[in-house]
Coordinates of C-alpha atoms in Angstrom, one line a residue:
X1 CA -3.1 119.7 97.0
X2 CA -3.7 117.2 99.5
X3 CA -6.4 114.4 100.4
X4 CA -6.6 112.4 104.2
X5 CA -7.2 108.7 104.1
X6 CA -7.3 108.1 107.1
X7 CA -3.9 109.6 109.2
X8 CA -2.3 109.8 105.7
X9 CA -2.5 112.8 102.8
X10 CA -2.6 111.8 99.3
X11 CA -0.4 114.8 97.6
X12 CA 0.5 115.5 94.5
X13 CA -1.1 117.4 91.0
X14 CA 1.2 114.6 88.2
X15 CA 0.0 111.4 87.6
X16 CA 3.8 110.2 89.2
X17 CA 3.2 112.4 92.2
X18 CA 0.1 111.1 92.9
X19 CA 1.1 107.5 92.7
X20 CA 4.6 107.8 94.2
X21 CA 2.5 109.4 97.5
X22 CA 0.5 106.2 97.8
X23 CA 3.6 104.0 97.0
X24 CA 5.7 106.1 99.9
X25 CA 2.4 105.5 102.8
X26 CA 2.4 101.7 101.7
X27 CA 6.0 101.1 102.3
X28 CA 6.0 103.0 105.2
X29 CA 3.2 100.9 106.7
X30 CA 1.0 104.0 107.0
X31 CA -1.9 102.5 104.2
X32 CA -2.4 99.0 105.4
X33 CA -3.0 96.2 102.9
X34 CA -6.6 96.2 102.2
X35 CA -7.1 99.4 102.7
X36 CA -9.5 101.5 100.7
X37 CA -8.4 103.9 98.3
X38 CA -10.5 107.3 97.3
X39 CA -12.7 107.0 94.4
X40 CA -10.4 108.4 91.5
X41 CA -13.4 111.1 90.8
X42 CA -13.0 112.1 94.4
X43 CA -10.0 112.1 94.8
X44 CA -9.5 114.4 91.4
X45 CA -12.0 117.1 92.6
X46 CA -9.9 117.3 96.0
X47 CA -6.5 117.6 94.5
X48 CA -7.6 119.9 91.9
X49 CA -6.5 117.6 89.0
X50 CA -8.4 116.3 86.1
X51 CA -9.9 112.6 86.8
X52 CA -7.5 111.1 83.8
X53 CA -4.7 112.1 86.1
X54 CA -5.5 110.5 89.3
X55 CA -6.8 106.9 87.0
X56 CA -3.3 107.2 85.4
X57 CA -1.7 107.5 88.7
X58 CA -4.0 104.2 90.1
X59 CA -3.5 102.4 86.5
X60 CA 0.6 102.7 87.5
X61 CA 0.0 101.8 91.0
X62 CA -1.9 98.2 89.6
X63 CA 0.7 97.9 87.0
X64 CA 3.5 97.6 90.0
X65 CA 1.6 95.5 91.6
X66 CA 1.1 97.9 94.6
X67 CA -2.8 98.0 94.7
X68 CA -5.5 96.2 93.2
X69 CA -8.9 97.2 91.5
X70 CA -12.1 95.4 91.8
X71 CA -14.4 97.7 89.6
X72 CA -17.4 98.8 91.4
X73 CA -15.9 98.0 94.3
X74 CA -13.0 100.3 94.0
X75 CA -9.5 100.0 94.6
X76 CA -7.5 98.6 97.4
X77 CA -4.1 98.3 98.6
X78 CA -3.1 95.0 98.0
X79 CA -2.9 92.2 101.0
X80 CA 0.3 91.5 100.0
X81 CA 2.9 93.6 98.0
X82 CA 4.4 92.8 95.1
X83 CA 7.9 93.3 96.3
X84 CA 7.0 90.7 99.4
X85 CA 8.6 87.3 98.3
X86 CA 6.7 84.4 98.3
X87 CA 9.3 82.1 99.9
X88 CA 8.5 84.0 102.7
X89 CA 5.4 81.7 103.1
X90 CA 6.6 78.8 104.4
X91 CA 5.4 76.7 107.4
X92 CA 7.7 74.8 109.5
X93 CA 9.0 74.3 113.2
X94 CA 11.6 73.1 115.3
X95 CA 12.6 69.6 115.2
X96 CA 10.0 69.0 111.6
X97 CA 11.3 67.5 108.6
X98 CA 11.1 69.9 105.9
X99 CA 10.8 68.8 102.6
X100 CA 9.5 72.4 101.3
X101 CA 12.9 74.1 100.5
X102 CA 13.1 73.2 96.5
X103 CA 17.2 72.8 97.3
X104 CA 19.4 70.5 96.1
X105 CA 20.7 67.0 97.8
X106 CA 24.4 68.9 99.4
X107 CA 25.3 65.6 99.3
X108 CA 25.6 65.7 95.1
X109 CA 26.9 69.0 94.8
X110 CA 30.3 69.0 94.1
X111 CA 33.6 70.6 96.4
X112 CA 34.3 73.9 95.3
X113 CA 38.0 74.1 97.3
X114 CA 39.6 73.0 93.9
X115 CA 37.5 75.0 91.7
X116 CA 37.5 78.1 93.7
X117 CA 41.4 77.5 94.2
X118 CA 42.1 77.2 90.0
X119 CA 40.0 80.6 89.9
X120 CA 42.1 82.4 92.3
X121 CA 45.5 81.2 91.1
X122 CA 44.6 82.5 87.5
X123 CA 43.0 85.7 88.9
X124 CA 46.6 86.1 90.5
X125 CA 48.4 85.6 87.6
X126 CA 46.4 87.6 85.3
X127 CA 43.6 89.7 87.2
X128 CA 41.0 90.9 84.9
X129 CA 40.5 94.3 84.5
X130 CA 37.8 97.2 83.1
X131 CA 37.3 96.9 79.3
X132 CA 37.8 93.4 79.3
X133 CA 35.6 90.9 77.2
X134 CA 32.1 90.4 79.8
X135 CA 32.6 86.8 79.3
X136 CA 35.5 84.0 79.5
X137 CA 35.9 82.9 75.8
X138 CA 36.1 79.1 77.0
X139 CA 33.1 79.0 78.9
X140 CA 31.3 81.0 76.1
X141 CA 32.9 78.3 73.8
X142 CA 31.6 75.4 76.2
X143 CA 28.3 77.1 76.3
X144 CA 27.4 77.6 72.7
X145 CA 28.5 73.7 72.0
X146 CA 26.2 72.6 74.9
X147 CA 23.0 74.5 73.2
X148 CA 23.8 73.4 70.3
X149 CA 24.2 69.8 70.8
X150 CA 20.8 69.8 72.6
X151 CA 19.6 71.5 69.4
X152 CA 19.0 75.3 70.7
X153 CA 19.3 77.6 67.7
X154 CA 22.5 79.7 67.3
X155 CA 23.1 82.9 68.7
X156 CA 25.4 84.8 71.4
X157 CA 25.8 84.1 74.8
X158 CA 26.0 86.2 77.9
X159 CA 26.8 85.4 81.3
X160 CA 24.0 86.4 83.9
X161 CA 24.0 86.4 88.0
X162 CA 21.6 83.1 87.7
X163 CA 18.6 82.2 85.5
X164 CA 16.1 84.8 87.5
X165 CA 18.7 87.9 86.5
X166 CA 18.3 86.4 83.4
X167 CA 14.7 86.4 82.8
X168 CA 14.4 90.3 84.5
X169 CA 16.8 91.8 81.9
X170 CA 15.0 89.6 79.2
X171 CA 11.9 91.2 79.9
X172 CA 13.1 95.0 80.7
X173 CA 14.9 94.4 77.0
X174 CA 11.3 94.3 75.4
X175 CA 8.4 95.1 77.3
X176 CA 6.8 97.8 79.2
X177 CA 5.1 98.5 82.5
X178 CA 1.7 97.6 81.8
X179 CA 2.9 94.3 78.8
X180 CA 1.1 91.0 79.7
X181 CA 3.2 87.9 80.1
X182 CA 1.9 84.5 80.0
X183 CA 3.3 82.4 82.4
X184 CA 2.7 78.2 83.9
X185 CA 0.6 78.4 86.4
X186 CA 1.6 76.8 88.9
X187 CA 5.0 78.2 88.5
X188 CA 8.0 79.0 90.1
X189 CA 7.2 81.6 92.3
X190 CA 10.3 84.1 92.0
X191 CA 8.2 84.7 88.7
X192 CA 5.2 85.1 89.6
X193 CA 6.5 87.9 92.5
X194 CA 9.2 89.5 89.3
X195 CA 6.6 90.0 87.1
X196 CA 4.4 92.2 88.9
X197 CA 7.3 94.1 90.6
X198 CA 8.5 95.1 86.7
X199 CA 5.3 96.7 86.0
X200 CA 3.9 93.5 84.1
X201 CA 0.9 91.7 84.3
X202 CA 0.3 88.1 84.8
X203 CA -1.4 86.1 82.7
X204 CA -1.8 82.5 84.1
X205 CA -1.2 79.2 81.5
X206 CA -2.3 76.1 83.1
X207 CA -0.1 73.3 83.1
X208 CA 0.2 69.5 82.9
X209 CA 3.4 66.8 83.1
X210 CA 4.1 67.9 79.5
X211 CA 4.3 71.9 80.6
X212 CA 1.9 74.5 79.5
X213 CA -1.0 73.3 77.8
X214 CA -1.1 74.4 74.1
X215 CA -5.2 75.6 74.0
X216 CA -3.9 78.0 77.4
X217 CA -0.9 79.3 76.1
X218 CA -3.3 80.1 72.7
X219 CA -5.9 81.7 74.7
X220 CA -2.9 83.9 76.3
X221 CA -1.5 85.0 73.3
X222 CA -5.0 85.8 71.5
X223 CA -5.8 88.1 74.2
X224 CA -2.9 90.0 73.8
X225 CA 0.6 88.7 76.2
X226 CA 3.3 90.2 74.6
X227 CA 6.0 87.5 76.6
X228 CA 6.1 83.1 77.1
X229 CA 8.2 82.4 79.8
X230 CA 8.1 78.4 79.5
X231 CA 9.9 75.6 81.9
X232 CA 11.7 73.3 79.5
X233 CA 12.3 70.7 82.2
X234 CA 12.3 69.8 86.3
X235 CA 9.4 72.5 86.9
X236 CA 8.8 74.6 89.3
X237 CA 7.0 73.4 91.7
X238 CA 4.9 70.5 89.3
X239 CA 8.3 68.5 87.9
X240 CA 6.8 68.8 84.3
X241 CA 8.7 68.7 81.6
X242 CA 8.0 69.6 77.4
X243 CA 7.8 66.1 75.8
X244 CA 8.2 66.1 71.8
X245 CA 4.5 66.0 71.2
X246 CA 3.9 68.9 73.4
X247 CA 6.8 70.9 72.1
X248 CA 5.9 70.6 68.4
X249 CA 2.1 72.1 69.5
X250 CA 3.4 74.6 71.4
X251 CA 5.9 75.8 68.6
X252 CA 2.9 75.8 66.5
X253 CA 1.1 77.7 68.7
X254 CA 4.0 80.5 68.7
X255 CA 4.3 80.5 65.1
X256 CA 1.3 82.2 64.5
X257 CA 2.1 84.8 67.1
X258 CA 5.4 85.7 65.7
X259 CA 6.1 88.7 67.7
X260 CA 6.0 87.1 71.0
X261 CA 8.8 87.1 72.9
X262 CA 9.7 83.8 74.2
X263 CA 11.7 83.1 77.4
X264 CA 12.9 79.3 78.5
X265 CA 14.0 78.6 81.6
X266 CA 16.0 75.6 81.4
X267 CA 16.7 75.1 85.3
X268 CA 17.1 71.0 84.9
X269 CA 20.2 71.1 82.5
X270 CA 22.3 68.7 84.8
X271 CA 19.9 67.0 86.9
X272 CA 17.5 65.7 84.2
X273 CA 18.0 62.9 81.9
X274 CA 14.9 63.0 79.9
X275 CA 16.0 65.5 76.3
X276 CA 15.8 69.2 76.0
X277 CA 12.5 70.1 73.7
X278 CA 13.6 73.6 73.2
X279 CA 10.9 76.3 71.2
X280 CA 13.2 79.0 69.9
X281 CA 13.4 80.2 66.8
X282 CA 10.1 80.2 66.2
X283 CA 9.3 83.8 67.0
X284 CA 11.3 87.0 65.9
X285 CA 12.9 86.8 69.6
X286 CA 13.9 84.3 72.0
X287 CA 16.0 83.3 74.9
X288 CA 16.9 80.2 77.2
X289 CA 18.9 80.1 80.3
X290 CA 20.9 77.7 81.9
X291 CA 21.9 78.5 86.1
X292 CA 24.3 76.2 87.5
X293 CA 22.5 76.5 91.2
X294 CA 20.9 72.8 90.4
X295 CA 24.1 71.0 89.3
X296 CA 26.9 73.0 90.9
X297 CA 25.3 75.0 94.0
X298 CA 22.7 77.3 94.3
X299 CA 25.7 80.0 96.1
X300 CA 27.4 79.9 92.3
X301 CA 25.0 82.8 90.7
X302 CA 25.8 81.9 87.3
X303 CA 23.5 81.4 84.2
X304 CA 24.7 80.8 80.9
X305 CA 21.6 82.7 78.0
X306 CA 21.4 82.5 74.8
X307 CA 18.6 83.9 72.1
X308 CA 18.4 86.1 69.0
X309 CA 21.0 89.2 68.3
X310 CA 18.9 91.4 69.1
X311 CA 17.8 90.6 72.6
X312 CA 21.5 89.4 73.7
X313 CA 22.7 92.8 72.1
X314 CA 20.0 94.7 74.1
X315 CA 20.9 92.6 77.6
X316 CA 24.1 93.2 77.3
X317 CA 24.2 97.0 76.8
X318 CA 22.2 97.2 79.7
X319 CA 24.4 95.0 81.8
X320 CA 27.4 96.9 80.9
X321 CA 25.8 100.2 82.4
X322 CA 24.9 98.4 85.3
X323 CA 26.9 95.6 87.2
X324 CA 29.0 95.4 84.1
X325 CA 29.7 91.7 84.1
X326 CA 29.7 88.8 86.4
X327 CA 33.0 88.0 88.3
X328 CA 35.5 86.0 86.1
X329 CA 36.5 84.7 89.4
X330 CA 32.8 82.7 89.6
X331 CA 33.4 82.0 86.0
X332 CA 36.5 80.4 85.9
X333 CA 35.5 78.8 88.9
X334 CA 32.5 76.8 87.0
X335 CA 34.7 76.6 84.2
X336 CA 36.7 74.1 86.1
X337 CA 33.7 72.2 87.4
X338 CA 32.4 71.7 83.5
X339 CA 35.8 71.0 82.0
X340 CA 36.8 68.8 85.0
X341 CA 33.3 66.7 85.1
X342 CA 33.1 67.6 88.6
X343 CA 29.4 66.3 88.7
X344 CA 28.1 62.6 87.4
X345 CA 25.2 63.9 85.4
X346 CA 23.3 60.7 85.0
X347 CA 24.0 60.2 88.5
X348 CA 22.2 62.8 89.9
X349 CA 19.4 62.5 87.6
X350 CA 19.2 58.7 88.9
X351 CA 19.5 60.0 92.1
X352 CA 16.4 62.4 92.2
X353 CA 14.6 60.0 89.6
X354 CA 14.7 57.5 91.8
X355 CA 13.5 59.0 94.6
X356 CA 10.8 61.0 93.3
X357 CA 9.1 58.3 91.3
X358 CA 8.9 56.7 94.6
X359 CA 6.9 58.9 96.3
X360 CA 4.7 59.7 93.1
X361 CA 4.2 55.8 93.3
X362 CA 3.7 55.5 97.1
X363 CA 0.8 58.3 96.7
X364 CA -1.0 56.9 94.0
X365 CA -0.3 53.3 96.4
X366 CA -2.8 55.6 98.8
X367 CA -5.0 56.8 96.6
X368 CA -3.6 60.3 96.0
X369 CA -2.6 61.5 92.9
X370 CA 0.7 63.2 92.2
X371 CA 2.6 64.8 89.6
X372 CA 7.1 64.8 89.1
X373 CA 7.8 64.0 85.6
X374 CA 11.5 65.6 86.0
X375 CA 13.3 67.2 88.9
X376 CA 13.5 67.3 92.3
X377 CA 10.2 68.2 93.2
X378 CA 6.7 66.3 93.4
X379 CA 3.1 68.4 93.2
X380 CA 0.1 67.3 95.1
X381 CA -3.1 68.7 94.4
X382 CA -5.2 68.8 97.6
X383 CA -9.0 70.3 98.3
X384 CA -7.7 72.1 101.6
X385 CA -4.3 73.4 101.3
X386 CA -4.2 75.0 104.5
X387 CA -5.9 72.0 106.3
X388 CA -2.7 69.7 104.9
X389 CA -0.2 71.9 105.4
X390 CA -1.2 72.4 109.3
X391 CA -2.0 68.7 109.6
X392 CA 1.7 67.7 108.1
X393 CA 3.4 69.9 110.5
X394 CA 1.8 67.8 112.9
X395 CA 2.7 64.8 111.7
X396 CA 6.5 66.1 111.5
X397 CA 6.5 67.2 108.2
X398 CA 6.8 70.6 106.6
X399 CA 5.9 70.9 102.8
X400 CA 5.3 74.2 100.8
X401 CA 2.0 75.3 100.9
X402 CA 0.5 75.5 97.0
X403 CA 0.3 79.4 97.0
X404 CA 3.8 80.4 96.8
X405 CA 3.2 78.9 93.2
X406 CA -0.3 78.9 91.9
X407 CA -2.2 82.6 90.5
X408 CA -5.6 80.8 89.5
X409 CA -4.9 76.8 89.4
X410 CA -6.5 74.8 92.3
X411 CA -4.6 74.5 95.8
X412 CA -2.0 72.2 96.0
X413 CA 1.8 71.6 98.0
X414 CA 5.1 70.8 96.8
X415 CA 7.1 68.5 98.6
X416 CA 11.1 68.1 97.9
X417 CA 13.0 64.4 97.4
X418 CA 16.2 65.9 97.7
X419 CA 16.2 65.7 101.7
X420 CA 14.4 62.1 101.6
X421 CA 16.2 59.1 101.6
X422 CA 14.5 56.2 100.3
X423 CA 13.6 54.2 103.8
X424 CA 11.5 57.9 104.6
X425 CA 9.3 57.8 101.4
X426 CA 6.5 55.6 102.8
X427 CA 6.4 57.8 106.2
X428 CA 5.6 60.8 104.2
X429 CA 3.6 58.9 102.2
X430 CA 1.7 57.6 105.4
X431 CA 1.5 61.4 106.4
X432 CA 0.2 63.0 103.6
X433 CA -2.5 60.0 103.2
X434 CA -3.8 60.7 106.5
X435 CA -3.8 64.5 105.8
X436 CA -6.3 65.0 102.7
X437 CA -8.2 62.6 99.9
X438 CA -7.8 61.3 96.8
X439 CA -7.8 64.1 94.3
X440 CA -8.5 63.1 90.4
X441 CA -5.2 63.3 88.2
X442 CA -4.9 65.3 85.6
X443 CA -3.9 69.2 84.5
X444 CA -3.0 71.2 87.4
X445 CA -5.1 74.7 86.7

């Protein structure tokens, strides 16, 4: 049976058939975003199907993100898919400063010639080959020591194509199309966009400079998020990071929701020298990832997870019937970068600490409040956000407009030290001072 919307015709007499027809006219352009869908009574009479069918078909459509429903109001596709990345909003121009990118300083990565070089010449002399161990037993070795000197508890390690391959196969171990999973809002925008794309729902858990606020992550959890994916340090995009205070709420928080999974993303190992707070072990399962991208390059897709038996068992079945493992050759590779020091870790800490508590200080000089505990990046709530962002373009500057990161917290940017040297910090200062107000400090949602 068909139905016309429009130029297009809804097909199909399953649930799947019925949603994979509207998934196929939206990729294809031919159901722009916005547009109307058929009331689900409607469009059940005219395909001949009972109406549970077609609000099964919608409720799968939601659940990927694909179309939105507004009650009353019906449901529409949505403006912008789930499967559209959010770096892809970005404003800049030719000849602009842009301090929007959320990359490292180049100049503190470390040469990979030598590295690179040490992982080819054993490669040579001893290729690795199918049915092989997944993971170099040094590196597993290093790894295990590092988590637990920073007082993660114990359990396997795997070795995943960075910490956002990570976090997916995290999920896909546990939950199900449909799960809810708290996460900071702001937050880092890859997972905001990955959530929705697995089938999952949002849940949004305001944030401060100690991470996500205890009575938020509560309400989450009470209204039923099955998942806690929690920054540990250098957040994405506010630079917050879990102090000891917040860290023992939080775990106190999880420990009366037991059968929570808990995800940590613990992007600042290496560029941070405030001390890992981590929460696991609280719940039944758990897991915390490590990416090199900060310390060694973001070009080295490498995270180093850890968590209960049970999740690392279930991740790495799955890996193994998928891309099977992540190239020794990238392994060995950062193996010689750990082993060899290849990166001053207090260093670069100073380096970004430096250089983002001057800014945060030569904002609140001009009567703006800002917020960049840890990390390389520095959050300023704003009342317009596309007012500021235009205006700093202007003025020379291009910053990352607040919605690549934010579900329901107030507008805001996000502005990047690692391109700044020191002598620039008052002329962005200047130039976001003449581009919005004084906003009060505080939470950011």
């Amino acid at each position: 049976m068909l139905f016309v919307l429009g130029e297009y015709r809804i097909e199909g007499r399953r649930a799947a058939e019925i949603s994979a027809s509207v998934e196929r006219a939206v990729g294809a352009g031919r159901l722009a975003p916005g547009e109307l869908l058929p009331p689900m009574r409607e469009l059940a009479i005219e395909l001949g199907v009972n109406p549970n069918t077609v609000a099964a078909a919608y409720r799968a459509l939601r659940d990927r993100g694909v179309i939105e429903t507004a009650g009353r109001r019906g449901s529409r596709v949505r403006d912008r898919p789930a499967s559209t990345p959010r770096e892809q909003i970005q404003v800049t121009a030719e000849g602009v400063r842009d301090v929007s990118s959320g990359n490292p300083d180049p100049a503190l990565l470390p040469s990979l010639g030598g590295a690179l070089a040490a992982a080819a010449e054993r490669a040579e002399r001893r290729p690795v080959l199918y049915g092989e161990p997944v993971a170099d037993t040094e590196l597993e070795r290093m790894a295990r020591a590092a988590f637990r000197a920073d007082g993660v508890p114990e359990g396997p390690v795997a070795v995943t194509s960075g910490a956002l391959d990570a976090i997916e196969r995290v999920l896909v171990a546990h939950l199900r199309p449909g799960d809810a999973v708290a996460v900071e809002d702001p937050g880092w925008g890859s997972v905001l966009d990955l959530i929705p794309a697995l089938g999952l729902r949002p849940v949004p858990v305001a944030v401060d400079d100690d991470g996500p606020l205890p009575g938020e992550t509560e309400r989450a959890l009470r209204q039923g998020a099955r998942a806690l994916i929690v920054t540990d340090q250098a957040q994405n995009p506010t630079g917050a990071a879990v102090g000891k205070a917040r860290a023992e709420e939080l775990r106190a928080v999880l420990a009366a929701h037991p059968h929570v999974l808990l995800v940590e993303d613990d992007n600042g190992h290496g560029i941070v020298d405030q001390p890992l707070r981590p929460l696991g072990g609280v719940t039944t399962h758990w897991a915390l990832v490590r990416s090199v991208a900060k310390t060694y390059g973001p070009d080295l897709r490498l995270g180093l997870l850890t968590g209960d038996s049970v999740t690392l068992d279930r991740v790495l079945g799955r890996q193994r019937l998928g891309a099977g493992w992540v190239s020794h050759v990238l392994q060995d590779a950062v193996l010689h970068l750990w082993r060899t020091g290849a990166v001053d870790g207090e260093g670069v800490a100073a380096s970004y600490g430096r250089r983002r508590a001057a800014l945060v200080e030569a904002l609140r000089e001009r009567g703006i409040a800002a917020h960049g505990r840890s990390g390389m990046n520095v959050w300023v709530p704003v009342p317009d956000e596309t007012g500021v962002v235009a205006r700093m373009l202007q003025s020379g500057w291009a910053v990352a407009p607040g919605a690549r990161f934010r579900l329901a917290s107030p507008p805001g940017v996000r502005l990047t030290v690692s391109t700044l040297a020191m002598d620039e910090i008052g002329q962005v200062a200047d130039a976001l001072a003449a581009a919005t107000r004084p906003v009060a400090a505080g939470r950011y949602g």
